[in-house]
Coordinates of C-alpha atoms and ligand atoms in Angstrom, one line a residue:
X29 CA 146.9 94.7 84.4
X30 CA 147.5 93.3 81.1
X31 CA 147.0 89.6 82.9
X32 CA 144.6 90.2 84.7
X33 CA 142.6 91.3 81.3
X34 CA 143.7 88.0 79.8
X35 CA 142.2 86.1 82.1
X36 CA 139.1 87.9 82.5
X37 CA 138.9 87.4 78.9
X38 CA 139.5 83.1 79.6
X39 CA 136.8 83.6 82.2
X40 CA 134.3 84.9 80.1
X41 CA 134.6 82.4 77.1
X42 CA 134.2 79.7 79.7
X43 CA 131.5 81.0 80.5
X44 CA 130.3 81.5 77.3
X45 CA 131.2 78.4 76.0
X46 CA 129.7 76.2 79.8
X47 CA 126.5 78.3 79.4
X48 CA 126.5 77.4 75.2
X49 CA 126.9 73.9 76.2
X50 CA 124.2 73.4 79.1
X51 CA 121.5 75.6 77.0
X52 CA 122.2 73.2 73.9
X53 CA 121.3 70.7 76.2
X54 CA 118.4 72.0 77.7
X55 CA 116.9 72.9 74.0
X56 CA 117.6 69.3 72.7
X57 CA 115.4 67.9 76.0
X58 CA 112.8 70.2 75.4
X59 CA 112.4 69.5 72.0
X60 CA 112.5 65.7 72.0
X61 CA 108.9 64.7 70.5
X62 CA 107.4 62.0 72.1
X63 CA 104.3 60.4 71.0
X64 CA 102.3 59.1 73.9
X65 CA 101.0 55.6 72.9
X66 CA 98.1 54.0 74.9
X67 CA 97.7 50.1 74.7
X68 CA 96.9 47.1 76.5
X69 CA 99.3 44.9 76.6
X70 CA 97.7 41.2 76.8
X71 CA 96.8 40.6 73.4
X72 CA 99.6 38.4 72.2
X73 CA 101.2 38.9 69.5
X74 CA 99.8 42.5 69.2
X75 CA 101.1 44.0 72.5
X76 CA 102.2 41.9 75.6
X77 CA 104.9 41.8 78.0
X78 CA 108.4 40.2 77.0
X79 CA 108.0 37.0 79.6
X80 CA 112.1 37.5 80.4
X81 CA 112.4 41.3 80.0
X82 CA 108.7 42.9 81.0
X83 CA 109.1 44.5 78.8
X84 CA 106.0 45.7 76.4
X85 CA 106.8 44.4 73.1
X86 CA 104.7 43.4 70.3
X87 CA 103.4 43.7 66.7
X88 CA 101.9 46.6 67.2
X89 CA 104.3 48.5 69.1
X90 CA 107.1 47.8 66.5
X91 CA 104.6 49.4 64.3
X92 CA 103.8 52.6 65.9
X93 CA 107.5 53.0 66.7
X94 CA 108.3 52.6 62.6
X95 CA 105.2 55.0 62.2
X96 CA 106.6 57.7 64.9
X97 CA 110.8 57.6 63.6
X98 CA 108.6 57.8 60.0
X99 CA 106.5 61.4 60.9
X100 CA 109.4 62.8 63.2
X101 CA 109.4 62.0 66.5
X102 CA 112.2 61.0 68.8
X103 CA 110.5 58.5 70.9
X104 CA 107.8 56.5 72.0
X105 CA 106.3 56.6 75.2
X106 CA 104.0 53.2 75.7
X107 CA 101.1 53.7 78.4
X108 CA 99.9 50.3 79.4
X109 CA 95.7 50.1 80.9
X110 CA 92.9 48.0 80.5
X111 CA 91.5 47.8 77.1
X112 CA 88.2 49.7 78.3
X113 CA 90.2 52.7 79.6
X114 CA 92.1 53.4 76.6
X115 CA 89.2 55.5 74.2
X116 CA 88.7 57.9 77.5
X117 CA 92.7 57.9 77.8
X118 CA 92.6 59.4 74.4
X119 CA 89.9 61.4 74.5
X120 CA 91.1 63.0 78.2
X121 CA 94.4 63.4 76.3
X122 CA 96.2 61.4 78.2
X123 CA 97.9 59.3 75.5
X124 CA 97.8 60.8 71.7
X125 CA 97.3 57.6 69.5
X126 CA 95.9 54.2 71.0
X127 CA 97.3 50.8 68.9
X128 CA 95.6 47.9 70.9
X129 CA 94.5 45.5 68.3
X130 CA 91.5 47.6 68.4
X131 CA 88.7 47.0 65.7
X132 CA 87.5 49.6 63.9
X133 CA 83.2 49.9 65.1
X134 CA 80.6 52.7 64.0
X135 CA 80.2 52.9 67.8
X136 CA 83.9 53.6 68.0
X137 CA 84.0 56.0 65.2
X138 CA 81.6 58.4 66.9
X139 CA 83.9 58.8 69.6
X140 CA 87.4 58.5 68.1
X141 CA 88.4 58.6 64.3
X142 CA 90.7 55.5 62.9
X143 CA 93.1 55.3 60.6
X144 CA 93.4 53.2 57.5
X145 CA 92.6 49.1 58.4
X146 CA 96.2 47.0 59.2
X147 CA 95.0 43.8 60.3
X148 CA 91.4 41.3 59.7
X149 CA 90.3 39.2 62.4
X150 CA 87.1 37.4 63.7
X151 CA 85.8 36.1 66.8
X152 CA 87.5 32.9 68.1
X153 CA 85.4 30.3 70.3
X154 CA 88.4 28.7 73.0
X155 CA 88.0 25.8 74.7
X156 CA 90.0 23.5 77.0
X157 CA 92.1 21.3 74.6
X158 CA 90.3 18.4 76.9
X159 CA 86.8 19.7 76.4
X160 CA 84.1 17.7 74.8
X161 CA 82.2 21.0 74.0
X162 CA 81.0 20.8 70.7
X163 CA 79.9 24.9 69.0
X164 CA 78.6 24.2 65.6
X165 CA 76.8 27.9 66.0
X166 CA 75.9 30.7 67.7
X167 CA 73.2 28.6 69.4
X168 CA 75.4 26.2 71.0
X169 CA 76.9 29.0 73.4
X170 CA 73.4 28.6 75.1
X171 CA 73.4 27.9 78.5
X172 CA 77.6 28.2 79.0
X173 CA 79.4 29.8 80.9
X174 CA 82.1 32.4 78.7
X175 CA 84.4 34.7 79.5
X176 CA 85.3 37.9 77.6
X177 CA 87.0 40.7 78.3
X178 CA 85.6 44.3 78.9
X179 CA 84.9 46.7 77.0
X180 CA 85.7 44.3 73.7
X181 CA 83.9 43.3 70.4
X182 CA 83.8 39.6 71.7
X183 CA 82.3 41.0 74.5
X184 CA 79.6 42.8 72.7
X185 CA 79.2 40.3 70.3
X186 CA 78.5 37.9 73.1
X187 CA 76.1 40.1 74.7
X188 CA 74.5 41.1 71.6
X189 CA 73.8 37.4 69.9
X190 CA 73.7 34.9 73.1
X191 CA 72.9 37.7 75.8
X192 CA 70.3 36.3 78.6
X193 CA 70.8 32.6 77.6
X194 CA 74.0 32.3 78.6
X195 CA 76.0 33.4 81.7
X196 CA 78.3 36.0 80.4
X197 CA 81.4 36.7 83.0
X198 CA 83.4 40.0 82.2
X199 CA 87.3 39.7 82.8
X200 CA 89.6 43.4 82.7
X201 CA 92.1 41.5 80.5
X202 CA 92.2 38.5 78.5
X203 CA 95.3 36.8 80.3
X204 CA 92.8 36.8 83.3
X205 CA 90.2 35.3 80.9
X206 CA 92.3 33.0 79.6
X207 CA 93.4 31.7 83.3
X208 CA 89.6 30.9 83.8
X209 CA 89.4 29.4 81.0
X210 CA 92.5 27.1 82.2
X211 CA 90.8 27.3 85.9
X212 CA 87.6 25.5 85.1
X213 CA 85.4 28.7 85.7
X214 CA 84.2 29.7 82.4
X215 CA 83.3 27.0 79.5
X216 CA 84.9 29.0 76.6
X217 CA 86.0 32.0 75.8
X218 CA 85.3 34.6 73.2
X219 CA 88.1 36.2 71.7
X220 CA 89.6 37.8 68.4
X221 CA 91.2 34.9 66.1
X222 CA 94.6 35.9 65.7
X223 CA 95.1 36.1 69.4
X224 CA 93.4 32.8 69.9
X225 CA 95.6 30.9 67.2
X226 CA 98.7 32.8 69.9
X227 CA 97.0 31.1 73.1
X228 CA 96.7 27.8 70.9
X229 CA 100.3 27.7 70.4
X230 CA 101.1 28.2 74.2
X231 CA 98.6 26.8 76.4
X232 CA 96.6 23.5 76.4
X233 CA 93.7 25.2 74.7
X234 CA 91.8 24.8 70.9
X235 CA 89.6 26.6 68.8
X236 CA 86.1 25.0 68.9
X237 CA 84.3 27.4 66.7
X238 CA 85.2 30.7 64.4
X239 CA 82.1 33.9 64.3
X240 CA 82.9 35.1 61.5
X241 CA 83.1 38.7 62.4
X242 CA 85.1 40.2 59.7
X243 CA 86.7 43.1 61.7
X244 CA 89.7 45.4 60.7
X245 CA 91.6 46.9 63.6
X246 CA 92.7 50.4 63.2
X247 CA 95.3 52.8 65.2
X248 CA 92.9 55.5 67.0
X249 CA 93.9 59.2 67.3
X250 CA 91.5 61.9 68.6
X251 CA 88.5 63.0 66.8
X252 CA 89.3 65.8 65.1
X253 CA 93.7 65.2 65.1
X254 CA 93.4 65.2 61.3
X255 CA 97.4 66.1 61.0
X256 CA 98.3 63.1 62.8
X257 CA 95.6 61.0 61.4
X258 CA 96.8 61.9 58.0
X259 CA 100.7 61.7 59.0
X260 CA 100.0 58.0 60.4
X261 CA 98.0 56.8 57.0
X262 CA 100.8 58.1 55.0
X263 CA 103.2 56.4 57.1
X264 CA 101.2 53.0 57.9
X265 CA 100.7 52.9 53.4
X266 CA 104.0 53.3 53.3
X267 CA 105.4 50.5 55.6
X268 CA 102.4 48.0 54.6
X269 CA 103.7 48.3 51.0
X270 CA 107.6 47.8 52.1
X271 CA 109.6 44.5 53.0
X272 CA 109.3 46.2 56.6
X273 CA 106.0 44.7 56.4
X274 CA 106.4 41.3 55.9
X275 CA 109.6 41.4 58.9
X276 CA 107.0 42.5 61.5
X277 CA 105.0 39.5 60.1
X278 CA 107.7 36.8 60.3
X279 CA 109.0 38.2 63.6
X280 CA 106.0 38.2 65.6
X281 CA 103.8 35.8 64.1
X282 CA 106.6 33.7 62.7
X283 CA 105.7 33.2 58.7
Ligands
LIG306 N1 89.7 43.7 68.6 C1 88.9 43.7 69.8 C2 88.3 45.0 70.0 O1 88.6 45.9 69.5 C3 89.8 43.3 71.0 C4 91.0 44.2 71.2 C5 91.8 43.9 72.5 O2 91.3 43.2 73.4 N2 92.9 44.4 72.6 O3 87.4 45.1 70.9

């Protein structure tokens, strides 16, 4: 009698203790905050794909992680797409924050809201390091053939100030422009500078002529997420004034 009550008592604070552990675990998976981070991850050294891992690595995405550990979150999840899929990503909900290198436009704004400006860049004419092609201005892109991709401010650009007089061939990514480029399809391609000075640096292409576009990419949330809007500017004023700052310079652009 008196064992049996002992051991009923063991039993029960096994129990107790089994069922303590498993729902500790179950509260500490359920409350894990991820932020859901759309990109598109061809825009060396912004966001790409770790040639040996696969990884998707990048300026960028060592940024938003700083900015989510910063504001409370556990983890990042990254959500890789074309770069014209990522504003309807966001606004479908499907990601909560897009970092893509992505330039902060009045068209944009309507759409999405931006935070505070990280990074300058302009547009970048790229041709074959053999090409003779010689852009001295927007004129000269007359009758060429240039690749952009989708959905981009080069792209618009293009459209906008060369249009009709050129022949204007859309590409999902830029890796694919860039192998066009390489391929002998397209004359040149349109892209934003700091990219272009990447694709310099790694394949046998130059820089025949810089737009100066004067653009400011910005990290988009959805319009109206003013908590997280506000929790990201905090965080991205923060880091840009720390020695964090200049490490994600030097590591991914190398000075
Ligand atoms: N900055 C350009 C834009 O916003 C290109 C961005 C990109 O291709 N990732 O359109």
């Amino acid at each position: 009698m008196n064992r049996n009550f002992v051991l009923a008592g063991l039993i029960a604070t096994v129990l107790v203790l089994a069922v303590g552990a498993s729902g500790c675990v179950g509260t500490q998976s359920t409350q894990e905050k991820v932020l859901v981070v759309g990109t598109s991850a061809d825009f060396p050294p912004f966001e790409y794909k770790d040639p040996k891992t696969g990884n998707i690595t990048g300026f960028d995405i060592s940024l938003i992680k700083l900015i989510a550990k910063k504001i409370g979150y556990d983890k990042v999840k990254i959500v890789d797409m074309n770069f014209d899929s990522l504003i309807p990503a966001l606004q479908a909900g499907k990601v909560d924050v897009v970092i893509a290198g992505m330039t902060i436009t009045p068209e944009r704004e309507k759409v999405v809201d931006f935070s505070i400006p990280y990074w300058t860049a302009d547009q970048a004419v790229v041709v074959r390091k053999d090409s003779n092609i010689q852009i001295n201005s927007i004129k000269d892109l007359y009758g060429k053939t240039i690749g952009v991709e989708t959905g981009t401010t080069g792209a618009i650009y293009v459209k906008d100030h060369v249009g009709k007089n050129a022949t204007i061939k859309e590409y999902s990514t830029y890796v694919a422009a860039l192998e066009a480029l390489l391929n002998g399809q397209v004359d040149v391609i349109v892209l934003d500078s700091p990219v272009a000075n990447m694709f310099v640096h790694k394949y046998p292409v130059k820089i025949a002529y810089t737009i100066k576009t004067n653009e400011h990419y910005g990290i988009a949330v959805r319009k109206g997420n003013t908590k997280l809007l506000n929790e990201i500017n905090q965080a991205l004023k923060e880091i840009m004034n720390s020695p964090q700052w200049e490490q994600l310079i030097k590591e991914y652009f190398g000075s």
